[in-house]
Protein backbone atom coordinates (compact mmCIF):
# COMPACT_ATOMS: atom_id res chain seq x y z
CA UNK A 1 0.00 0.00 0.00
CA UNK A 2 1.30 3.45 -0.91
CA UNK A 3 1.42 6.42 1.43
CA UNK A 4 3.01 9.72 0.46
CA UNK A 5 4.74 7.99 -2.43
CA UNK A 6 6.38 5.35 -0.23
CA UNK A 7 5.55 1.69 0.00
CA UNK A 8 4.57 0.97 3.61
CA UNK A 9 5.22 -2.45 5.13
CA UNK A 10 2.30 -4.73 5.97
CA UNK A 11 0.48 -4.32 9.28
CA UNK A 12 -0.04 -7.73 10.93
CA UNK A 13 -1.63 -6.76 14.25
CA UNK A 14 -3.59 -3.84 15.69
CA UNK A 15 -4.47 -3.30 19.33
CA UNK A 16 -7.26 -0.92 20.31
CA UNK A 17 -7.19 0.49 23.84
CA UNK A 18 -10.11 2.47 25.21
CA UNK A 19 -8.52 4.67 27.85
CA UNK A 20 -10.12 6.90 30.46
CA UNK A 21 -7.90 9.65 31.86
CA UNK A 22 -9.35 11.64 34.79
CA UNK A 23 -8.87 15.39 34.28
CA UNK A 24 -7.44 17.63 36.99
CA UNK A 25 -10.35 20.03 36.46
CA UNK A 26 -13.43 19.80 34.24
CA UNK A 27 -13.08 21.75 30.97
CA UNK A 28 -16.25 23.70 30.17
CA UNK A 29 -16.85 25.10 26.69
CA UNK A 30 -19.69 25.98 24.31
CA UNK A 31 -19.94 22.29 23.33
CA UNK A 32 -20.10 20.73 26.79
CA UNK A 33 -18.04 19.71 29.82
CA UNK A 34 -15.30 17.07 29.92
CA UNK A 35 -14.38 15.64 33.34
CA UNK A 36 -12.40 12.66 32.06
CA UNK A 37 -10.89 12.04 28.64
CA UNK A 38 -12.31 8.97 26.99
CA UNK A 39 -9.80 8.19 24.22
CA UNK A 40 -9.06 5.36 21.84
CA UNK A 41 -5.35 4.54 21.55
CA UNK A 42 -4.15 2.40 18.67
CA UNK A 43 -1.02 0.25 18.45
CA UNK A 44 0.00 -1.27 15.11
CA UNK A 45 2.62 -3.97 14.62
CA UNK A 46 4.39 -4.41 11.29
CA UNK A 47 5.52 -7.74 9.85
CA UNK A 48 9.08 -7.16 11.13
CA UNK A 49 7.81 -6.53 14.68
CA UNK A 50 8.12 -2.72 14.65
CA UNK A 51 5.30 -1.05 16.57
CA UNK A 52 3.75 2.40 16.54
CA UNK A 53 1.05 4.30 18.40
CA UNK A 54 -1.73 6.71 17.46
CA UNK A 55 -4.66 8.32 19.26
CA UNK A 56 -8.27 9.04 18.35
CA UNK A 57 -9.01 12.28 20.20
CA UNK A 58 -12.78 12.38 19.61
CA UNK A 59 -14.73 13.59 22.64
CA UNK A 60 -16.91 11.25 24.70
CA UNK A 61 -20.05 12.75 23.16
CA UNK A 62 -20.57 13.97 19.56
CA UNK A 63 -20.79 17.65 20.58
CA UNK A 64 -17.63 19.08 18.98
CA UNK A 65 -17.80 17.17 15.69
CA UNK A 66 -19.93 14.15 14.76
CA UNK A 67 -17.26 11.74 16.01
CA UNK A 68 -17.28 10.37 19.56
CA UNK A 69 -15.31 7.75 21.48
CA UNK A 70 -17.81 4.87 21.35
CA UNK A 71 -18.44 5.43 17.64
CA UNK A 72 -14.71 5.65 16.91
CA UNK A 73 -14.13 2.38 18.78
CA UNK A 74 -16.81 0.68 16.65
CA UNK A 75 -15.64 2.09 13.32
CA UNK A 76 -12.02 1.18 14.08
CA UNK A 77 -12.96 -2.36 15.21
CA UNK A 78 -15.47 -3.13 12.45
CA UNK A 79 -14.22 -1.14 9.47
CA UNK A 80 -10.85 0.64 9.54
CA UNK A 81 -8.70 -2.02 11.24
CA UNK A 82 -10.08 -5.03 9.28
CA UNK A 83 -9.48 -3.10 6.03
CA UNK A 84 -5.92 -2.20 7.05
CA UNK A 85 -5.14 -5.80 8.05
CA UNK A 86 -6.53 -7.04 4.71
CA UNK A 87 -4.53 -4.30 2.88
CA UNK A 88 -7.63 -2.92 1.19
CA UNK A 89 -9.36 0.47 1.14
CA UNK A 90 -11.94 0.78 3.95
CA UNK A 91 -14.43 2.84 1.92
CA UNK A 92 -15.28 4.67 5.15
CA UNK A 93 -16.64 8.20 4.75
CA UNK A 94 -15.84 10.77 7.45
CA UNK A 95 -14.41 9.64 10.82
CA UNK A 96 -11.21 11.71 10.41
CA UNK A 97 -10.11 11.30 14.03
CA UNK A 98 -10.38 7.50 13.93
CA UNK A 99 -8.64 7.45 10.54
CA UNK A 100 -5.90 9.74 11.87
CA UNK A 101 -5.25 7.42 14.86
CA UNK A 102 -4.52 4.46 12.60
CA UNK A 103 -2.52 6.49 10.06
CA UNK A 104 -0.33 8.01 12.78
CA UNK A 105 0.29 4.62 14.42
CA UNK A 106 1.44 3.31 11.07
CA UNK A 107 3.66 6.33 10.42
CA UNK A 108 5.14 5.99 13.92
CA UNK A 109 5.96 2.29 13.39
CA UNK A 110 7.48 3.01 10.00
CA UNK A 111 9.67 5.86 11.29
CA UNK A 112 10.96 3.64 14.11
CA UNK A 113 11.59 0.82 11.63
CA UNK A 114 13.65 3.16 9.43
CA UNK A 115 16.39 3.82 11.96
CA UNK A 116 14.41 5.62 14.64
CA UNK A 117 13.57 8.72 12.62
CA UNK A 118 11.56 11.50 14.29
CA UNK A 119 8.16 12.60 12.94
CA UNK A 120 8.99 16.26 13.55
CA UNK A 121 12.14 16.01 11.41
CA UNK A 122 10.33 14.01 8.75
CA UNK A 123 7.69 16.78 8.51
CA UNK A 124 10.41 19.44 8.68
CA UNK A 125 12.18 17.98 5.64
CA UNK A 126 9.03 18.69 3.65
CA UNK A 127 7.56 21.81 5.25
CA UNK A 128 10.54 23.75 6.63
CA UNK A 129 12.83 23.65 9.63
CA UNK A 130 10.84 22.82 12.78
CA UNK A 131 11.30 24.51 16.17
CA UNK A 132 12.27 22.39 19.19
CA UNK A 133 10.44 24.74 21.62
CA UNK A 134 6.97 26.12 20.91
CA UNK A 135 5.15 29.01 22.64
CA UNK A 136 1.75 28.11 24.04
CA UNK A 137 -1.69 29.58 24.47
CA UNK A 138 -3.40 28.68 27.73
CA UNK A 139 -7.00 27.69 26.94
CA UNK A 140 -9.20 28.44 29.94
CA UNK A 141 -12.67 26.95 30.28
CA UNK A 142 -15.80 28.87 31.27
CA UNK A 143 -15.82 29.85 34.95
CA UNK A 144 -18.68 30.24 37.45
CA UNK A 145 -17.64 33.77 38.39
CA UNK A 146 -15.33 36.52 37.02
CA UNK A 147 -12.99 36.14 40.03
CA UNK A 148 -12.59 32.41 39.27
CA UNK A 149 -11.65 33.19 35.67
CA UNK A 150 -9.18 35.90 36.73
CA UNK A 151 -7.56 33.42 39.14
CA UNK A 152 -7.36 30.73 36.44
CA UNK A 153 -5.77 33.17 33.99
CA UNK A 154 -3.30 34.31 36.68
CA UNK A 155 -2.19 30.67 37.14
CA UNK A 156 -1.63 30.28 33.42
CA UNK A 157 0.43 33.47 33.19
CA UNK A 158 2.58 32.33 36.11
CA UNK A 159 3.38 29.23 34.04
CA UNK A 160 4.53 31.22 31.01
CA UNK A 161 1.62 31.19 28.55
CA UNK A 162 2.24 33.57 25.62
CA UNK A 163 -1.49 34.09 24.98
CA UNK A 164 -4.64 33.30 26.94
CA UNK A 165 -7.81 32.06 25.27
CA UNK A 166 -11.11 31.87 27.12
CA UNK A 167 -14.03 29.64 26.17
CA UNK A 168 -17.20 31.76 25.87
CA UNK A 169 -20.89 31.61 25.07
CA UNK A 170 -23.18 34.66 24.61
CA UNK A 171 -24.18 34.38 28.29
CA UNK A 172 -23.65 37.78 30.00
CA UNK A 173 -21.65 36.10 32.82
CA UNK A 174 -19.12 34.82 30.26
CA UNK A 175 -18.72 38.28 28.69
CA UNK A 176 -18.37 39.88 32.14
CA UNK A 177 -15.69 37.34 33.09
CA UNK A 178 -13.63 38.11 29.96
CA UNK A 179 -14.05 41.84 30.65
CA UNK A 180 -12.69 41.24 34.18
CA UNK A 181 -9.62 39.52 32.71
CA UNK A 182 -9.07 42.40 30.32
CA UNK A 183 -9.32 45.03 33.06
CA UNK A 184 -6.93 43.03 35.28
CA UNK A 185 -4.33 42.72 32.47
CA UNK A 186 -4.83 45.60 29.98
CA UNK A 187 -1.94 44.46 27.72
CA UNK A 188 -2.47 40.68 27.87
CA UNK A 189 -2.65 38.93 24.47
CA UNK A 190 -6.19 37.61 24.93
CA UNK A 191 -8.45 35.57 22.62
CA UNK A 192 -11.86 33.91 22.96
CA UNK A 193 -13.36 30.72 21.51
CA UNK A 194 -17.12 30.74 20.93
CA UNK A 195 -17.35 27.19 19.51
CA UNK A 196 -20.01 28.38 17.08
CA UNK A 197 -22.35 29.94 19.65
CA UNK A 198 -21.82 33.71 19.42
CA UNK A 199 -24.36 36.30 18.25
CA UNK A 200 -24.12 39.93 17.10
CA UNK A 201 -24.59 41.37 20.58
CA UNK A 202 -22.01 39.19 22.36
CA UNK A 203 -19.58 39.71 19.48
CA UNK A 204 -19.66 43.49 19.71
CA UNK A 205 -19.23 43.32 23.50
CA UNK A 206 -16.25 40.99 23.11
CA UNK A 207 -14.74 43.06 20.29
CA UNK A 208 -14.58 46.07 22.62
CA UNK A 209 -12.11 44.07 24.78
CA UNK A 210 -9.31 44.20 22.13
CA UNK A 211 -8.81 40.54 21.31
CA UNK A 212 -6.00 38.76 19.45
CA UNK A 213 -8.71 36.76 17.67
CA UNK A 214 -12.29 35.53 18.07
CA UNK A 215 -12.38 31.81 17.36
CA UNK A 216 -15.30 30.10 15.65
CA UNK A 217 -17.97 32.72 16.41
CA UNK A 218 -20.42 31.18 13.89
CA UNK A 219 -21.56 27.55 13.53
CA UNK A 220 -19.06 25.37 11.66
CA UNK A 221 -20.99 25.07 8.37
CA UNK A 222 -21.99 28.74 8.30
CA UNK A 223 -19.05 30.26 6.46
CA UNK A 224 -21.21 33.08 5.08
CA UNK A 225 -22.10 34.18 8.60
CA UNK A 226 -18.45 33.88 9.59
CA UNK A 227 -17.49 36.08 6.61
CA UNK A 228 -20.09 38.68 7.67
CA UNK A 229 -18.71 38.64 11.21
CA UNK A 230 -15.11 38.89 9.95
CA UNK A 231 -16.10 42.03 8.03
CA UNK A 232 -17.69 43.69 11.08
CA UNK A 233 -15.18 42.73 13.77
CA UNK A 234 -12.04 44.64 14.66
CA UNK A 235 -10.43 41.39 15.86
CA UNK A 236 -9.54 38.71 13.31
CA UNK A 237 -11.86 35.69 13.11
CA UNK A 238 -10.17 32.32 13.69
CA UNK A 239 -11.72 29.24 12.11
CA UNK A 240 -11.55 25.89 13.91
CA UNK A 241 -14.51 23.50 13.49
CA UNK A 242 -15.17 24.97 9.99
CA UNK A 243 -11.84 23.72 8.61
CA UNK A 244 -12.53 20.04 8.02
CA UNK A 245 -10.37 19.63 4.91
CA UNK A 246 -8.05 21.44 2.52
CA UNK A 247 -11.07 21.96 0.23
CA UNK A 248 -13.06 23.62 3.04
CA UNK A 249 -10.08 25.86 3.77
CA UNK A 250 -10.07 26.97 0.11
CA UNK A 251 -13.79 27.85 0.37
CA UNK A 252 -13.20 29.74 3.63
CA UNK A 253 -10.33 31.69 2.05
CA UNK A 254 -12.41 32.53 -1.04
CA UNK A 255 -15.22 33.83 1.18
CA UNK A 256 -12.81 35.70 3.51
CA UNK A 257 -14.51 33.84 6.38
CA UNK A 258 -11.48 34.06 8.68
CA UNK A 259 -7.98 35.50 8.97
CA UNK A 260 -6.60 32.94 11.44
CA UNK A 261 -6.68 29.16 10.98
CA UNK A 262 -6.71 26.62 13.82
CA UNK A 263 -5.11 23.45 12.44
CA UNK A 264 -5.94 20.25 14.28
CA UNK A 265 -4.23 17.18 12.83
CA UNK A 266 -6.83 14.84 14.41
CA UNK A 267 -9.82 16.75 13.05
CA UNK A 268 -8.24 16.97 9.58
CA UNK A 269 -7.51 13.22 9.48
CA UNK A 270 -3.71 13.29 9.22
CA UNK A 271 -0.48 15.11 9.95
CA UNK A 272 0.40 15.67 6.29
CA UNK A 273 -3.09 17.02 5.52
CA UNK A 274 -2.73 19.30 8.57
CA UNK A 275 0.65 20.56 7.39
CA UNK A 276 -0.76 21.16 3.88
CA UNK A 277 -3.65 23.14 5.41
CA UNK A 278 -1.18 25.17 7.50
CA UNK A 279 0.97 25.93 4.46
CA UNK A 280 -1.98 26.88 2.24
CA UNK A 281 -3.43 29.15 4.94
CA UNK A 282 -0.05 30.79 5.60
CA UNK A 283 0.52 31.33 1.85
CA UNK A 284 -2.88 33.08 1.71
CA UNK A 285 -1.77 35.50 4.45
CA UNK A 286 -3.55 33.86 7.39
CA UNK A 287 -1.98 33.42 10.80
CA UNK A 288 -1.89 29.75 11.80
CA UNK A 289 -1.77 27.79 15.03
CA UNK A 290 -2.23 24.17 16.08
CA UNK A 291 -5.23 23.60 18.31
CA UNK A 292 -5.67 20.95 20.98
CA UNK A 293 -8.21 18.22 21.69
CA UNK A 294 -7.10 17.60 25.30
CA UNK A 295 -5.03 14.72 23.99
CA UNK A 296 -3.04 12.20 25.96
CA UNK A 297 0.72 12.33 25.45
CA UNK A 298 0.34 10.26 22.27
CA UNK A 299 -1.96 12.69 20.45
CA UNK A 300 -0.28 15.71 22.05
CA UNK A 301 3.18 14.72 20.76
CA UNK A 302 1.78 14.25 17.23
CA UNK A 303 0.03 17.63 17.20
CA UNK A 304 3.15 19.25 18.65
CA UNK A 305 5.21 17.98 15.70
CA UNK A 306 2.89 19.99 13.42
CA UNK A 307 2.91 22.99 15.78
CA UNK A 308 6.72 23.06 15.49
CA UNK A 309 6.54 23.79 11.73
CA UNK A 310 7.45 27.32 10.59
CA UNK A 311 3.97 28.10 9.16
CA UNK A 312 2.52 27.97 12.69
CA UNK A 313 3.16 31.58 13.68
CA UNK A 314 0.74 31.91 16.62
CA UNK A 315 1.21 30.10 19.98
CA UNK A 316 -0.24 26.59 20.01
CA UNK A 317 -3.22 25.64 22.18
CA UNK A 318 -1.34 22.47 23.16
CA UNK A 319 -0.19 22.66 26.76
CA UNK A 320 1.97 20.52 29.02
CA UNK A 321 0.38 17.23 30.15
CA UNK A 322 0.16 18.44 33.76
CA UNK A 323 -2.17 21.27 32.74
CA UNK A 324 -4.83 18.57 32.26
CA UNK A 325 -3.84 15.25 33.85
CA UNK A 326 -2.28 14.08 37.12
CA UNK A 327 -0.80 11.16 35.18
CA UNK A 328 -0.47 10.95 31.41
CA UNK A 329 -0.18 7.56 29.68
CA UNK A 330 3.25 8.56 28.31
CA UNK A 331 6.13 10.47 29.86
CA UNK A 332 4.53 13.92 30.23
CA UNK A 333 4.84 16.62 27.56
CA UNK A 334 6.51 19.50 29.44
CA UNK A 335 7.37 23.17 29.21
CA UNK A 336 10.83 24.63 29.81
CA UNK A 337 11.68 27.43 32.27
CA UNK A 338 10.40 30.03 29.78
CA UNK A 339 7.03 28.29 29.46
CA UNK A 340 7.83 26.94 25.98
CA UNK A 341 6.53 23.48 25.10
CA UNK A 342 9.39 21.05 24.47
CA UNK A 343 9.04 18.86 21.36
CA UNK A 344 9.81 15.31 22.60
CA UNK A 345 13.19 14.06 21.40
CA UNK A 346 12.29 10.38 21.01
CA UNK A 347 11.96 8.53 17.69
CA UNK A 348 8.72 8.38 15.71
CA UNK A 349 6.02 10.52 17.32
CA UNK A 350 8.47 11.07 20.21
CA UNK A 351 6.70 9.17 22.99
CA UNK A 352 5.35 5.69 23.81
CA UNK A 353 2.65 4.73 26.35
CA UNK A 354 4.15 3.41 29.58
CA UNK A 355 2.66 -0.10 30.07
CA UNK A 356 1.56 0.25 33.71
CA UNK A 357 0.04 3.69 33.12
CA UNK A 358 -1.81 2.40 30.09
CA UNK A 359 -3.10 -0.53 32.17
CA UNK A 360 -4.36 1.90 34.82
CA UNK A 361 -6.20 3.99 32.22
CA UNK A 362 -7.50 1.13 30.05
CA UNK A 363 -11.20 0.30 30.29
CA UNK A 364 -11.30 -1.98 27.21
CA UNK A 365 -8.65 -3.64 25.02
CA UNK A 366 -8.93 -5.62 21.81
CA UNK A 367 -6.31 -7.22 19.54
CA UNK A 368 -7.04 -7.87 15.85
CA UNK A 369 -4.69 -9.85 13.58
CA UNK A 370 -4.48 -10.40 9.83
MG1 LIG B 1 -11.74 25.91 19.14
Coordinates of N, CA and C and ligand atoms in Angstrom, one line a residue, residues 29 31 64 139 165 167 192-196 213 215-216 238-241 262 264 267 289 291-293 317, ligand 1:
X29 N -16.9 24.3 27.9 CA -16.9 25.1 26.7 C -18.3 25.1 26.1
X31 N -19.4 23.6 23.8 CA -19.9 22.3 23.3 C -20.0 21.2 24.4
X64 N -18.6 18.2 19.6 CA -17.6 19.1 19.0 C -17.7 18.9 17.5
X139 N -5.6 27.7 27.2 CA -7.0 27.7 26.9 C -7.7 27.5 28.3
X165 N -6.6 32.2 26.0 CA -7.8 32.1 25.3 C -8.9 31.5 26.2
X167 N -12.8 30.2 26.8 CA -14.0 29.6 26.2 C -15.2 30.5 26.6
X192 N -10.7 34.7 22.5 CA -11.9 33.9 23.0 C -12.2 32.8 21.9
X193 N -12.9 31.8 22.4 CA -13.4 30.7 21.5 C -14.8 30.5 21.8
X194 N -15.7 30.8 20.8 CA -17.1 30.7 20.9 C -17.7 29.4 20.6
X195 N -16.9 28.5 20.0 CA -17.3 27.2 19.5 C -18.7 27.3 18.8
X196 N -18.8 28.3 17.9 CA -20.0 28.4 17.1 C -21.3 29.0 17.7
X213 N -7.8 37.3 18.6 CA -8.7 36.8 17.7 C -10.0 36.3 18.4
X215 N -12.4 33.1 18.0 CA -12.4 31.8 17.4 C -13.8 31.3 17.2
X216 N -14.1 30.8 16.0 CA -15.3 30.1 15.6 C -16.5 30.8 16.3
X238 N -10.9 33.6 13.8 CA -10.2 32.3 13.7 C -11.2 31.2 13.4
X239 N -10.8 30.4 12.5 CA -11.7 29.2 12.1 C -11.1 27.9 12.6
X240 N -12.0 27.2 13.3 CA -11.5 25.9 13.9 C -12.4 24.8 13.3
X241 N -13.6 24.6 13.9 CA -14.5 23.5 13.5 C -14.8 23.6 12.0
X262 N -7.0 27.6 12.8 CA -6.7 26.6 13.8 C -6.6 25.3 13.2
X264 N -6.0 21.4 13.4 CA -5.9 20.2 14.3 C -5.7 19.0 13.5
X267 N -8.6 16.4 13.7 CA -9.8 16.8 13.1 C -9.7 16.7 11.5
X289 N -2.2 28.5 13.8 CA -1.8 27.8 15.0 C -2.4 26.4 15.1
X291 N -4.3 23.7 17.2 CA -5.2 23.6 18.3 C -5.1 22.3 19.0
X292 N -5.8 22.2 20.2 CA -5.7 21.0 21.0 C -7.0 20.3 21.1
X293 N -7.0 19.0 21.4 CA -8.2 18.2 21.7 C -8.1 17.6 23.1
X317 N -2.3 25.9 21.0 CA -3.2 25.6 22.2 C -2.7 24.4 23.0
Ligands
LIG1 MG1 -11.7 25.9 19.1

